Short mmCIF file of C-alpha atoms and ligand atoms in Angstrom, two decimals:
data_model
loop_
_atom_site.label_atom_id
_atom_site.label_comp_id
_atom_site.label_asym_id
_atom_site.label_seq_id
_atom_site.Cartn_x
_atom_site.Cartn_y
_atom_site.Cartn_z
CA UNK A 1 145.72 29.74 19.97
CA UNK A 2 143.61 31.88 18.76
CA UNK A 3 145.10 35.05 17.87
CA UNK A 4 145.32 36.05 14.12
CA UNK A 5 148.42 36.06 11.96
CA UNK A 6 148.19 39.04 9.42
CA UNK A 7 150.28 40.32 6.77
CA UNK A 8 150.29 43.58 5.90
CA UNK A 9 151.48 45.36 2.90
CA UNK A 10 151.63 48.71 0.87
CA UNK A 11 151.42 48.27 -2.77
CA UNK A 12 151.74 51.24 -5.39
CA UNK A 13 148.26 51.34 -6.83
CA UNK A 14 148.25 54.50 -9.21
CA UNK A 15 151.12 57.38 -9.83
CA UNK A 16 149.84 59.18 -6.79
CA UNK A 17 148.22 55.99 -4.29
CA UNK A 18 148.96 53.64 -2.42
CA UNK A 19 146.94 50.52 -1.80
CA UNK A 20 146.79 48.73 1.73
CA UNK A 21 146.80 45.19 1.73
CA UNK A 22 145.49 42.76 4.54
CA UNK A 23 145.68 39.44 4.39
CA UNK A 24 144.70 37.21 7.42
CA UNK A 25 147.76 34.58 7.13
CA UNK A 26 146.64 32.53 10.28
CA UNK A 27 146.20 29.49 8.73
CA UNK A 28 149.36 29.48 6.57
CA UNK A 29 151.04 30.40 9.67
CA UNK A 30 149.95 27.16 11.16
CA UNK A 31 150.76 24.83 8.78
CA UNK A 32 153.90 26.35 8.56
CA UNK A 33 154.54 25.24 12.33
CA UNK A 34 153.82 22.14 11.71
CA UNK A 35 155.85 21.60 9.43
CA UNK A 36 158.58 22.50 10.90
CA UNK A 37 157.88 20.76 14.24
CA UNK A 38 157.62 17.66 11.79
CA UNK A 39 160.96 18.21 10.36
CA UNK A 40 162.25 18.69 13.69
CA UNK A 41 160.92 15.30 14.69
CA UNK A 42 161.92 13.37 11.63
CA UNK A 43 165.68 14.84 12.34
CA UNK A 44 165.36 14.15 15.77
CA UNK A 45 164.15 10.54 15.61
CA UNK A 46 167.12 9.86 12.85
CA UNK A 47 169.86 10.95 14.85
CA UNK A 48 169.30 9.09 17.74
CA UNK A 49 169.60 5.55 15.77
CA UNK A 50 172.68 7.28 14.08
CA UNK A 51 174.23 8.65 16.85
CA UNK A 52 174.26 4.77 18.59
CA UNK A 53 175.22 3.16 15.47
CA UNK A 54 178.68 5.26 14.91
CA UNK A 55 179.20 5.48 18.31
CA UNK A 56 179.70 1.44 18.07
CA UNK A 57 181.57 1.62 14.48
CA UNK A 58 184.01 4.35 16.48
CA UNK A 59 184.75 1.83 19.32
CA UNK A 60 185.08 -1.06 16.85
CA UNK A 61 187.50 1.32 15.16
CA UNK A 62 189.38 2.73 17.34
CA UNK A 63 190.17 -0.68 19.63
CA UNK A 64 188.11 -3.38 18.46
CA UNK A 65 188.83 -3.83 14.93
CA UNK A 66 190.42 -7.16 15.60
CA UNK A 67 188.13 -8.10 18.50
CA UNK A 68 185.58 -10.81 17.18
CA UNK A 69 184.07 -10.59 20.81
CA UNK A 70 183.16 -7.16 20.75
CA UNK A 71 182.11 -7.19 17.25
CA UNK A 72 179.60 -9.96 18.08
CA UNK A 73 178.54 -7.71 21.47
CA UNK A 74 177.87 -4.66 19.44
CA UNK A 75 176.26 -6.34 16.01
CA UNK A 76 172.79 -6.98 17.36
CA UNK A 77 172.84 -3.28 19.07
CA UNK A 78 173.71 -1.74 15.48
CA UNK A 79 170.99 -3.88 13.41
CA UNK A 80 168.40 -3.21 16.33
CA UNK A 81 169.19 0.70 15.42
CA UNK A 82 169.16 0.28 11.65
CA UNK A 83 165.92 -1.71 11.89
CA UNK A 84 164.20 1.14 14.02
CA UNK A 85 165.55 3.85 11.09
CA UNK A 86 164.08 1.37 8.30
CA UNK A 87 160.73 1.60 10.49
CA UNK A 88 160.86 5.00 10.18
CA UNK A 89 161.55 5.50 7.08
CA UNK A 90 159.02 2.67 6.24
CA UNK A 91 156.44 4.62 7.72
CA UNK A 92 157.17 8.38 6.28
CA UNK A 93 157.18 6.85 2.84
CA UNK A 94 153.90 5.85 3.69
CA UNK A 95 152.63 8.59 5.51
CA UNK A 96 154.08 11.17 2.19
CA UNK A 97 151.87 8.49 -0.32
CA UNK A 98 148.89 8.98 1.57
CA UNK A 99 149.14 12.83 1.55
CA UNK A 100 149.97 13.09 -2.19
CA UNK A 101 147.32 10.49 -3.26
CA UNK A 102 144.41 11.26 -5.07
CA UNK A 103 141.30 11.92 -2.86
CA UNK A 104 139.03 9.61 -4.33
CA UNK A 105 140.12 6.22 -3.09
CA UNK A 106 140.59 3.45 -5.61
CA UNK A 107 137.72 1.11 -4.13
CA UNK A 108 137.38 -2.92 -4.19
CA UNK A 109 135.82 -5.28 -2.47
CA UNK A 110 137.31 -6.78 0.66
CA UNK A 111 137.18 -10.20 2.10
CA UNK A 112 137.03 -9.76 5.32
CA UNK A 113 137.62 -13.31 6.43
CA UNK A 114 140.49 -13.43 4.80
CA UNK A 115 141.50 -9.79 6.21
CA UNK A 116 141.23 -10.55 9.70
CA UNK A 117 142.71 -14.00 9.05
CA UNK A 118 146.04 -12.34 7.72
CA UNK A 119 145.40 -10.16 10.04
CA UNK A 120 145.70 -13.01 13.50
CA UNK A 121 149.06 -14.85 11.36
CA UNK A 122 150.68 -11.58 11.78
CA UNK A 123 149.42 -10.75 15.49
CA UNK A 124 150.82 -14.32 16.35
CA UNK A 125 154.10 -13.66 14.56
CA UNK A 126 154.69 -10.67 16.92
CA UNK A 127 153.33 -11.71 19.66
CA UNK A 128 155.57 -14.65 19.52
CA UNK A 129 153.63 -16.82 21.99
CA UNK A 130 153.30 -13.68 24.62
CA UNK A 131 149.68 -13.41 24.31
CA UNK A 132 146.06 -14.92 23.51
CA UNK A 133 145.14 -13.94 20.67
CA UNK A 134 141.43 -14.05 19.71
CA UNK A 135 139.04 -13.47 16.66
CA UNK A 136 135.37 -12.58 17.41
CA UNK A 137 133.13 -14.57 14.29
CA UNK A 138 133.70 -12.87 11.46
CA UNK A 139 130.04 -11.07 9.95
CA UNK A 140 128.97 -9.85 7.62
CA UNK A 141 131.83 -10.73 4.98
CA UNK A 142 131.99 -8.06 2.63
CA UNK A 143 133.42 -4.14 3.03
CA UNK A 144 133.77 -1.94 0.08
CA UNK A 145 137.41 0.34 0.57
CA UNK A 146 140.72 -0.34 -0.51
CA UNK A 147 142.13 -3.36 0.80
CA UNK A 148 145.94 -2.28 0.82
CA UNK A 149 145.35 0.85 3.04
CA UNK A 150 142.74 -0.88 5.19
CA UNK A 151 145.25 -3.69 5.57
CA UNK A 152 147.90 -1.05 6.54
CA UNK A 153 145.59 0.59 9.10
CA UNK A 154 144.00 -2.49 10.96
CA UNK A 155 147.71 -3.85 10.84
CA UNK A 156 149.04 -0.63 12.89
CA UNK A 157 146.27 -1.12 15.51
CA UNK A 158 146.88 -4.85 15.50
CA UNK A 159 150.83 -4.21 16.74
CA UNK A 160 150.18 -1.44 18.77
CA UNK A 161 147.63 -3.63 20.85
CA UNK A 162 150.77 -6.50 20.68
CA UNK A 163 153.32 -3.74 21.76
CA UNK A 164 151.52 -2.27 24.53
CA UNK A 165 149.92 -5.26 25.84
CA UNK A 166 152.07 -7.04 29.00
CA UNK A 167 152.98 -11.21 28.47
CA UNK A 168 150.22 -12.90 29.53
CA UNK A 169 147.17 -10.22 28.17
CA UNK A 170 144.45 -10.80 25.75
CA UNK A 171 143.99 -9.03 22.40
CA UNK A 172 140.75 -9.40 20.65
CA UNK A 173 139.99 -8.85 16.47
CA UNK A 174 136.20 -8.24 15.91
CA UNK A 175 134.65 -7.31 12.54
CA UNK A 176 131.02 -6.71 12.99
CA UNK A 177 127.85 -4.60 12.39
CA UNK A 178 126.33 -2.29 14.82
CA UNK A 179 123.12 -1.03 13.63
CA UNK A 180 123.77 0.24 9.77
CA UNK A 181 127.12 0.82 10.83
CA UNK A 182 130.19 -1.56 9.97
CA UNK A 183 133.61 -1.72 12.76
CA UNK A 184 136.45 -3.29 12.83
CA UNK A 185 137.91 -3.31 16.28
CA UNK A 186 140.99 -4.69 18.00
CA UNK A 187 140.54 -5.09 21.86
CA UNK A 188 143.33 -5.47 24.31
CA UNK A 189 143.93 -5.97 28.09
CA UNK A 190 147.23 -3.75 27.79
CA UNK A 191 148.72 -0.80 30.00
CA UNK A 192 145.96 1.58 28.35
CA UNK A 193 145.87 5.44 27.81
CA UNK A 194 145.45 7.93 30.40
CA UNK A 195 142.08 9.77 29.29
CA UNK A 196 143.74 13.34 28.68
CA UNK A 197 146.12 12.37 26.18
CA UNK A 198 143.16 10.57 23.64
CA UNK A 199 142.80 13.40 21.67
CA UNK A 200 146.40 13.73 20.53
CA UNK A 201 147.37 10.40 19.85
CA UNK A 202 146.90 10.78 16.34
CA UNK A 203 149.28 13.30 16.34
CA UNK A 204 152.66 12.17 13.76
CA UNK A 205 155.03 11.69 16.84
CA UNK A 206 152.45 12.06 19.59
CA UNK A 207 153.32 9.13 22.70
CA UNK A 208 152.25 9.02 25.99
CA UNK A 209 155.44 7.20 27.16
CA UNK A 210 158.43 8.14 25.10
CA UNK A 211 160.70 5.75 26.02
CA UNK A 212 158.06 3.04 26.11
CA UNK A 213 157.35 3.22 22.56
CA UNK A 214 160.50 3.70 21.26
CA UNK A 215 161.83 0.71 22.90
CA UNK A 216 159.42 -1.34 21.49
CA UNK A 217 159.91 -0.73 17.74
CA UNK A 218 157.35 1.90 17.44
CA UNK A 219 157.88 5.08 15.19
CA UNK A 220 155.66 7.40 16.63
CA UNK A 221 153.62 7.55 13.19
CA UNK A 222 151.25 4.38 13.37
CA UNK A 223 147.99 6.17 14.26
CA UNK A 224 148.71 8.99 12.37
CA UNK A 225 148.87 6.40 9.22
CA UNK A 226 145.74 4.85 10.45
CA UNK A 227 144.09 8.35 11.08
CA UNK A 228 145.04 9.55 7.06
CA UNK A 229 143.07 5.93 5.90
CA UNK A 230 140.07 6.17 8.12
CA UNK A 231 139.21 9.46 6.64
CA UNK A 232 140.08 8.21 3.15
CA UNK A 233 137.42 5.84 3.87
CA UNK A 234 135.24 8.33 5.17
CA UNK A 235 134.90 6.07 8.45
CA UNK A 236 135.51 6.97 12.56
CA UNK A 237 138.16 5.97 14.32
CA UNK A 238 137.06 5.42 17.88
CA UNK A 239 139.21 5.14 20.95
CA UNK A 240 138.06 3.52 24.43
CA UNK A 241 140.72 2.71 27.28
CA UNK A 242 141.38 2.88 31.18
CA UNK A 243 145.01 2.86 31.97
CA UNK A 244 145.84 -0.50 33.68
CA UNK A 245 142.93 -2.63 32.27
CA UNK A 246 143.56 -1.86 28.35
CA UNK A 247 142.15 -0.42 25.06
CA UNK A 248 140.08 -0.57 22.44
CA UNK A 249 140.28 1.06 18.92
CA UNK A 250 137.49 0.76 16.69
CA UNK A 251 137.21 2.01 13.05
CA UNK A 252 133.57 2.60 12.26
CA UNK A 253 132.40 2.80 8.32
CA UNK A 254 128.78 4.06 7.15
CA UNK A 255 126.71 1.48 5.75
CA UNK A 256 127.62 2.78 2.41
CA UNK A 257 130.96 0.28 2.58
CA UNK A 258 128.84 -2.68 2.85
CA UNK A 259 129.31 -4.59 -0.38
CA UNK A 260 126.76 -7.17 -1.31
CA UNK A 261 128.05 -10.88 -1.69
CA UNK A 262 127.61 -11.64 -5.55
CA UNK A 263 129.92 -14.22 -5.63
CA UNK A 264 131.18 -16.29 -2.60
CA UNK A 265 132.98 -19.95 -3.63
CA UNK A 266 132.82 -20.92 0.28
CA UNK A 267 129.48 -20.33 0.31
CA UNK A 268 129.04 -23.16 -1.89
CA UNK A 269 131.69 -25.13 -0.42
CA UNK A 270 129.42 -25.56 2.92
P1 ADP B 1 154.05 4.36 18.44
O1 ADP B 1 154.97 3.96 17.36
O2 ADP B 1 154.69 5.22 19.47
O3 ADP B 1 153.29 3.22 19.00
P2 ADP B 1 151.49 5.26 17.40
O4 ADP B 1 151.14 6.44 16.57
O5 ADP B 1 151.13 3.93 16.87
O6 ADP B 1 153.03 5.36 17.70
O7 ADP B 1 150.79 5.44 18.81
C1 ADP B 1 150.92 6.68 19.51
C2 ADP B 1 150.89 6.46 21.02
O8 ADP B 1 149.61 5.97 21.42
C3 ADP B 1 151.87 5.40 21.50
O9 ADP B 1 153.15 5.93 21.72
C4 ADP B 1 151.22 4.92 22.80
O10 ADP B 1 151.56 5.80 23.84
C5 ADP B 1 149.73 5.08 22.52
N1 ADP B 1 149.07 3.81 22.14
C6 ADP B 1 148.74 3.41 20.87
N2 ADP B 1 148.11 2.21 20.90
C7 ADP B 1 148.02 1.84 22.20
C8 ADP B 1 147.47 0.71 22.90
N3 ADP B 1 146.87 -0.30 22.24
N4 ADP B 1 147.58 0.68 24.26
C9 ADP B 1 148.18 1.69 24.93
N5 ADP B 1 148.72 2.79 24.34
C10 ADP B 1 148.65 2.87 23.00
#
């Protein structure tokens, strides 16, 4: 890992001279790789789904084409497959807008009642009765970022805790402040993450259980999604767990994304 990559070259410099060129191409080199490893992984994950889906069509084809029966057998098979490609797809769309955006974020202020409220609907909606889902109090109200993105990346966290969290677990939302510090966290009481594989979870197409994740809708590019925001926002993303008991992820802003309450209608409300 850390040898150096360099290229080399002879160039005329005058009738009589030659000039030689160095040029330490280490870092090129590596971006190269992963590149390709991403293209690799893209192809990879696309082929699967496709492989399934005309696999079915063939059957249907070749011997079922006036079988209602196996139609119906194979129909929720094939939309399962086309749904995890749309995921996919979904999420490299997103992942390719986040790399080609502008580096200064387009800012607002964010409600974060309302955030974490959206936020619970949708936990409940795939959680589908499975868990308890909780929300700490919500304080203080206001964060300055862009509310899309955020949205995007407490969203990931939010399903991943659903996904990897057995029937009958706990998953927690908390929006808080720790000192001058502001974090969002989602808590839950899931299978958890072996300690040596932390580090690379951010990773586009890093999983600690392949076939795990796959089977439950994921795409293998939520926390890399979450990791491109959380550094758009200039915040942490933190990441506590103990296989067995469960996990918390935390994203921690400065208290420079605190944004004063000018105007809150509630407030007057009460
Ligand atoms: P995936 O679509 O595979 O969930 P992510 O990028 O969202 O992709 O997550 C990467 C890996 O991190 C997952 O495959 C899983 O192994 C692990 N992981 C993420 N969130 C949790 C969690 N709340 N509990 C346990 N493992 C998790």
């Amino acid at each position: 890992p850390n040898e150096r990559v360099l290229s080399i070259q002879l160039v005329p410099f005058d009738s009589t001279r030659k000039l030689l060129l160095s040029r330490d191409i280490t870092q090129l080199e590596r971006v190269q790789t992963v590149h390709r490893d991403f293209v690799a992984n893209v192809s990879h994950e696309l082929r699967t789904p496709l492989t399934v889906v005309g696999g079915f069509l063939e059957t249907i084809q070749d011997m079922g084409a006036d079988d209602p029966a196996m139609i119906r057998q194979f129909l929720p098979m094939m939309m399962e497959q086309s749904r995890r490609m749309q995921s996919l797809v979904e999420d490299l769309l997103i992942l390719s807008r986040l790399e080609n955006s502008p580096k200064n974020l387009v800012s607002e202020k964010v409600d974060m009642r309302d955030m974490l409220d959206t936020l619970m609907v949708e936990a409940e909606g795939l959680s589908q009765g499975r868990h308890v889902i909780r929300m700490d109090p919500v304080t203080p109200l206001w964060l300055w970022g862009n509310a899309a993105e955020l949205h995007s990346a407490f969203g990931n966290l939010v399903s991943n805790a659903v996904r990897y969290t057995p029937e009958g677990g706990t998953i927690t939302l908390s929006w808080r402040e720790e000192g001058d510090k502001l974090v969002f966290s989602v808590s839950d009481t899931g299978i958890g993450i072996p300690r040596e594989h932390i580090p690379r979870l951010t990773e586009r197409f890093y999983r600690v259980d392949r076939g795990r994740s796959r089977g439950n809708g994921g795409t293998g590019l939520g926390l890399a999604i979450v990791k491109h925001i959380v550094a758009r926002h200039q915040a942490r993303l933190d990441i506590v767990s103990e296989p067995e008991k469960g996990s918390t992820f935390s994203v921690v802003f400065g208290g420079e994304h605190r944004a004063e309450p000018d105007h809150d209608p509630r407030a007057e409300e009460a």
